[in-house]
PDB file of C-alpha atoms and ligand atoms in Angstrom:
ATOM      1  CA  UNK A1320       0.384  -0.164  -0.144  1.00  0.00           C
ATOM      2  CA  UNK A1321       1.513   3.377  -0.580  1.00  0.00           C
ATOM      3  CA  UNK A1322       1.961   5.882   1.723  1.00  0.00           C
ATOM      4  CA  UNK A1323      -0.269   8.295   0.317  1.00  0.00           C
ATOM      5  CA  UNK A1324      -3.523   5.937   1.058  1.00  0.00           C
ATOM      6  CA  UNK A1325      -2.238   5.208   4.864  1.00  0.00           C
ATOM      7  CA  UNK A1326      -4.495   7.977   6.840  1.00  0.00           C
ATOM      8  CA  UNK A1327      -7.443   6.947   4.287  1.00  0.00           C
ATOM      9  CA  UNK A1328      -7.364   3.611   5.368  1.00  0.00           C
ATOM     10  CA  UNK A1329      -6.990   4.139   8.861  1.00  0.00           C
ATOM     11  CA  UNK A1330     -10.186   6.390   8.689  1.00  0.00           C
ATOM     12  CA  UNK A1331     -12.011   4.006   6.537  1.00  0.00           C
ATOM     13  CA  UNK A1332     -12.006   0.860   8.538  1.00  0.00           C
ATOM     14  CA  UNK A1333     -15.545   0.180   7.742  1.00  0.00           C
ATOM     15  CA  UNK A1334     -17.758   0.406   4.776  1.00  0.00           C
ATOM     16  CA  UNK A1335     -20.639   1.985   5.542  1.00  0.00           C
ATOM     17  CA  UNK A1336     -21.754   5.673   3.668  1.00  0.00           C
ATOM     18  CA  UNK A1337     -19.677   8.128   6.024  1.00  0.00           C
ATOM     19  CA  UNK A1338     -22.066  10.750   7.112  1.00  0.00           C
ATOM     20  CA  UNK A1339     -20.557  14.204   7.399  1.00  0.00           C
ATOM     21  CA  UNK A1340     -23.027  15.702  10.370  1.00  0.00           C
ATOM     22  CA  UNK A1341     -21.852  19.400  10.177  1.00  0.00           C
ATOM     23  CA  UNK A1342     -24.391  21.354   7.744  1.00  0.00           C
ATOM     24  CA  UNK A1343     -22.075  24.519   6.426  1.00  0.00           C
ATOM     25  CA  UNK A1344     -21.265  22.769   2.989  1.00  0.00           C
ATOM     26  CA  UNK A1345     -17.621  24.546   2.723  1.00  0.00           C
ATOM     27  CA  UNK A1346     -16.887  23.392   5.963  1.00  0.00           C
ATOM     28  CA  UNK A1347     -18.034  19.528   5.553  1.00  0.00           C
ATOM     29  CA  UNK A1348     -16.129  19.784   2.025  1.00  0.00           C
ATOM     30  CA  UNK A1349     -13.172  20.721   3.752  1.00  0.00           C
ATOM     31  CA  UNK A1350     -13.271  17.728   6.523  1.00  0.00           C
ATOM     32  CA  UNK A1351     -14.143  15.479   3.435  1.00  0.00           C
ATOM     33  CA  UNK A1352     -10.929  16.608   1.198  1.00  0.00           C
ATOM     34  CA  UNK A1353      -8.582  15.635   4.451  1.00  0.00           C
ATOM     35  CA  UNK A1354     -10.110  12.554   4.805  1.00  0.00           C
ATOM     36  CA  UNK A1355      -9.050  11.415   1.622  1.00  0.00           C
ATOM     37  CA  UNK A1356      -5.735  13.654   1.373  1.00  0.00           C
ATOM     38  CA  UNK A1357      -7.389  15.947  -1.476  1.00  0.00           C
ATOM     39  CA  UNK A1358      -5.792  19.268   0.302  1.00  0.00           C
ATOM     40  CA  UNK A1359      -3.281  21.831  -0.514  1.00  0.00           C
ATOM     41  CA  UNK A1360      -0.591  20.626   1.958  1.00  0.00           C
ATOM     42  CA  UNK A1361       3.175  20.031   0.751  1.00  0.00           C
ATOM     43  CA  UNK A1362       2.689  16.122   1.226  1.00  0.00           C
ATOM     44  CA  UNK A1363       0.557  15.772  -1.602  1.00  0.00           C
ATOM     45  CA  UNK A1364       1.459  19.212  -3.811  1.00  0.00           C
ATOM     46  CA  UNK A1365       5.011  17.794  -3.559  1.00  0.00           C
ATOM     47  CA  UNK A1366       3.829  14.240  -5.421  1.00  0.00           C
ATOM     48  CA  UNK A1367       2.623  16.066  -8.237  1.00  0.00           C
ATOM     49  CA  UNK A1368       6.251  18.416  -8.527  1.00  0.00           C
ATOM     50  CA  UNK A1369       8.499  15.115  -7.948  1.00  0.00           C
ATOM     51  CA  UNK A1370       9.436  16.404  -5.073  1.00  0.00           C
ATOM     52  CA  UNK A1371      11.017  14.021  -2.245  1.00  0.00           C
ATOM     53  CA  UNK A1372       8.665  13.181   0.612  1.00  0.00           C
ATOM     54  CA  UNK A1373      11.366  14.226   2.899  1.00  0.00           C
ATOM     55  CA  UNK A1374      11.608  17.317   1.545  1.00  0.00           C
ATOM     56  CA  UNK A1375       7.797  18.312   1.400  1.00  0.00           C
ATOM     57  CA  UNK A1376       7.953  20.616   4.224  1.00  0.00           C
ATOM     58  CA  UNK A1377       5.729  23.160   5.992  1.00  0.00           C
ATOM     59  CA  UNK A1378       6.117  26.372   4.757  1.00  0.00           C
ATOM     60  CA  UNK A1379       4.728  28.266   7.347  1.00  0.00           C
ATOM     61  CA  UNK A1380       6.881  27.619  10.163  1.00  0.00           C
ATOM     62  CA  UNK A1381      10.279  26.532  11.235  1.00  0.00           C
ATOM     63  CA  UNK A1382      10.099  23.328  12.618  1.00  0.00           C
ATOM     64  CA  UNK A1383      11.369  21.257   9.827  1.00  0.00           C
ATOM     65  CA  UNK A1384       8.410  18.873   9.237  1.00  0.00           C
ATOM     66  CA  UNK A1385       6.923  17.517   6.572  1.00  0.00           C
ATOM     67  CA  UNK A1386       3.713  19.375   5.709  1.00  0.00           C
ATOM     68  CA  UNK A1387       0.866  16.557   6.203  1.00  0.00           C
ATOM     69  CA  UNK A1388      -2.324  16.275   8.157  1.00  0.00           C
ATOM     70  CA  UNK A1389      -0.839  15.475  10.921  1.00  0.00           C
ATOM     71  CA  UNK A1390       1.408  18.401  11.237  1.00  0.00           C
ATOM     72  CA  UNK A1391      -1.002  21.128   9.983  1.00  0.00           C
ATOM     73  CA  UNK A1392      -3.775  19.856  12.268  1.00  0.00           C
ATOM     74  CA  UNK A1393      -2.082  18.918  15.411  1.00  0.00           C
ATOM     75  CA  UNK A1394       1.373  20.543  15.383  1.00  0.00           C
ATOM     76  CA  UNK A1395       2.290  23.478  13.260  1.00  0.00           C
ATOM     77  CA  UNK A1396       2.654  26.496  15.619  1.00  0.00           C
ATOM     78  CA  UNK A1397       1.226  28.912  12.914  1.00  0.00           C
ATOM     79  CA  UNK A1398      -2.280  27.777  13.545  1.00  0.00           C
ATOM     80  CA  UNK A1399      -1.723  27.555  17.642  1.00  0.00           C
ATOM     81  CA  UNK A1400      -3.967  30.407  18.157  1.00  0.00           C
ATOM     82  CA  UNK A1401      -6.860  28.709  16.133  1.00  0.00           C
ATOM     83  CA  UNK A1402      -5.905  25.373  17.243  1.00  0.00           C
ATOM     84  CA  UNK A1403      -6.611  26.346  20.637  1.00  0.00           C
ATOM     85  CA  UNK A1404      -9.822  27.761  19.865  1.00  0.00           C
ATOM     86  CA  UNK A1405     -11.241  24.738  17.788  1.00  0.00           C
ATOM     87  CA  UNK A1406      -9.610  21.563  18.509  1.00  0.00           C
ATOM     88  CA  UNK A1407      -9.975  20.117  22.053  1.00  0.00           C
ATOM     89  CA  UNK A1408      -7.323  20.138  24.043  1.00  0.00           C
ATOM     90  CA  UNK A1409      -7.090  15.992  23.907  1.00  0.00           C
ATOM     91  CA  UNK A1410      -5.937  15.968  20.599  1.00  0.00           C
ATOM     92  CA  UNK A1411      -2.911  18.687  20.215  1.00  0.00           C
ATOM     93  CA  UNK A1412      -1.863  18.143  23.821  1.00  0.00           C
ATOM     94  CA  UNK A1413       0.784  15.046  23.077  1.00  0.00           C
ATOM     95  CA  UNK A1414      -0.571  14.407  19.386  1.00  0.00           C
ATOM     96  CA  UNK A1415      -0.265  11.511  17.702  1.00  0.00           C
ATOM     97  CA  UNK A1416      -1.423   9.580  14.605  1.00  0.00           C
ATOM     98  CA  UNK A1417      -4.174   7.655  16.901  1.00  0.00           C
ATOM     99  CA  UNK A1418      -5.566  11.165  17.938  1.00  0.00           C
ATOM    100  CA  UNK A1419      -5.690  12.358  14.326  1.00  0.00           C
ATOM    101  CA  UNK A1420      -7.455   9.391  13.498  1.00  0.00           C
ATOM    102  CA  UNK A1421      -9.741   9.761  16.284  1.00  0.00           C
ATOM    103  CA  UNK A1422     -10.517  13.646  15.406  1.00  0.00           C
ATOM    104  CA  UNK A1423     -11.065  12.767  11.726  1.00  0.00           C
ATOM    105  CA  UNK A1424     -13.228   9.826  12.249  1.00  0.00           C
ATOM    106  CA  UNK A1425     -15.217  11.997  14.878  1.00  0.00           C
ATOM    107  CA  UNK A1426     -19.252  11.786  15.258  1.00  0.00           C
ATOM    108  CA  UNK A1427     -19.726  14.216  17.712  1.00  0.00           C
ATOM    109  CA  UNK A1428     -21.242  17.325  15.699  1.00  0.00           C
ATOM    110  CA  UNK A1429     -19.238  20.275  18.024  1.00  0.00           C
ATOM    111  CA  UNK A1430     -16.062  18.426  17.540  1.00  0.00           C
ATOM    112  CA  UNK A1431     -17.398  18.293  13.476  1.00  0.00           C
ATOM    113  CA  UNK A1432     -18.212  21.655  13.464  1.00  0.00           C
ATOM    114  CA  UNK A1433     -15.093  23.028  15.122  1.00  0.00           C
ATOM    115  CA  UNK A1434     -12.620  20.836  12.687  1.00  0.00           C
ATOM    116  CA  UNK A1435     -14.667  22.738   9.999  1.00  0.00           C
ATOM    117  CA  UNK A1436     -13.955  26.122  11.288  1.00  0.00           C
ATOM    118  CA  UNK A1437     -10.320  24.961  12.152  1.00  0.00           C
ATOM    119  CA  UNK A1438      -9.615  23.725   8.368  1.00  0.00           C
ATOM    120  CA  UNK A1439     -11.399  26.978   7.217  1.00  0.00           C
ATOM    121  CA  UNK A1440      -9.380  29.433   9.087  1.00  0.00           C
ATOM    122  CA  UNK A1441      -6.266  27.739   8.598  1.00  0.00           C
ATOM    123  CA  UNK A1442      -6.981  27.434   4.933  1.00  0.00           C
ATOM    124  CA  UNK A1443      -7.847  31.386   4.866  1.00  0.00           C
ATOM    125  CA  UNK A1444      -4.457  32.081   7.016  1.00  0.00           C
ATOM    126  CA  UNK A1445      -2.323  30.044   4.311  1.00  0.00           C
ATOM    127  CA  UNK A1446      -3.466  32.298   1.218  1.00  0.00           C
ATOM    128  CA  UNK A1447      -2.543  35.536   3.474  1.00  0.00           C
ATOM    129  CA  UNK A1448       0.831  34.012   4.427  1.00  0.00           C
ATOM    130  CA  UNK A1449       1.678  32.837   0.772  1.00  0.00           C
TER     131      UNK A1449
HETATM  132 ZN1   ZN B1211       4.135  23.980  10.047  1.00  0.00          ZN
END
């Protein structure tokens, strides 16, 4: 299995229809895109430019970390204030792939609405910084 699909396979351990409970279509779309890796993070963009995986680094902080879903949602200091406001502390304090999986698989309406807001505001901030 390619590394590209790792997150998706973690999230997709059953084959039922996935219902996204948040009502905001933009937020719902963003959550869906992150779940299937159809986003603009360097981990995906770099694939199309043939950039070696280890060089697909985040351009918004000085962490020298690959900009993937884990980094963008739970680690990147550029989004610290948004994260603290919209993502429950449980997820980003001592973050792990397991917690990322739990966050993206959540069926809790409040968690999903806040995740959608986080992704939207993160995208807005990225666009301002570029
Ligand atoms: Zn970063």
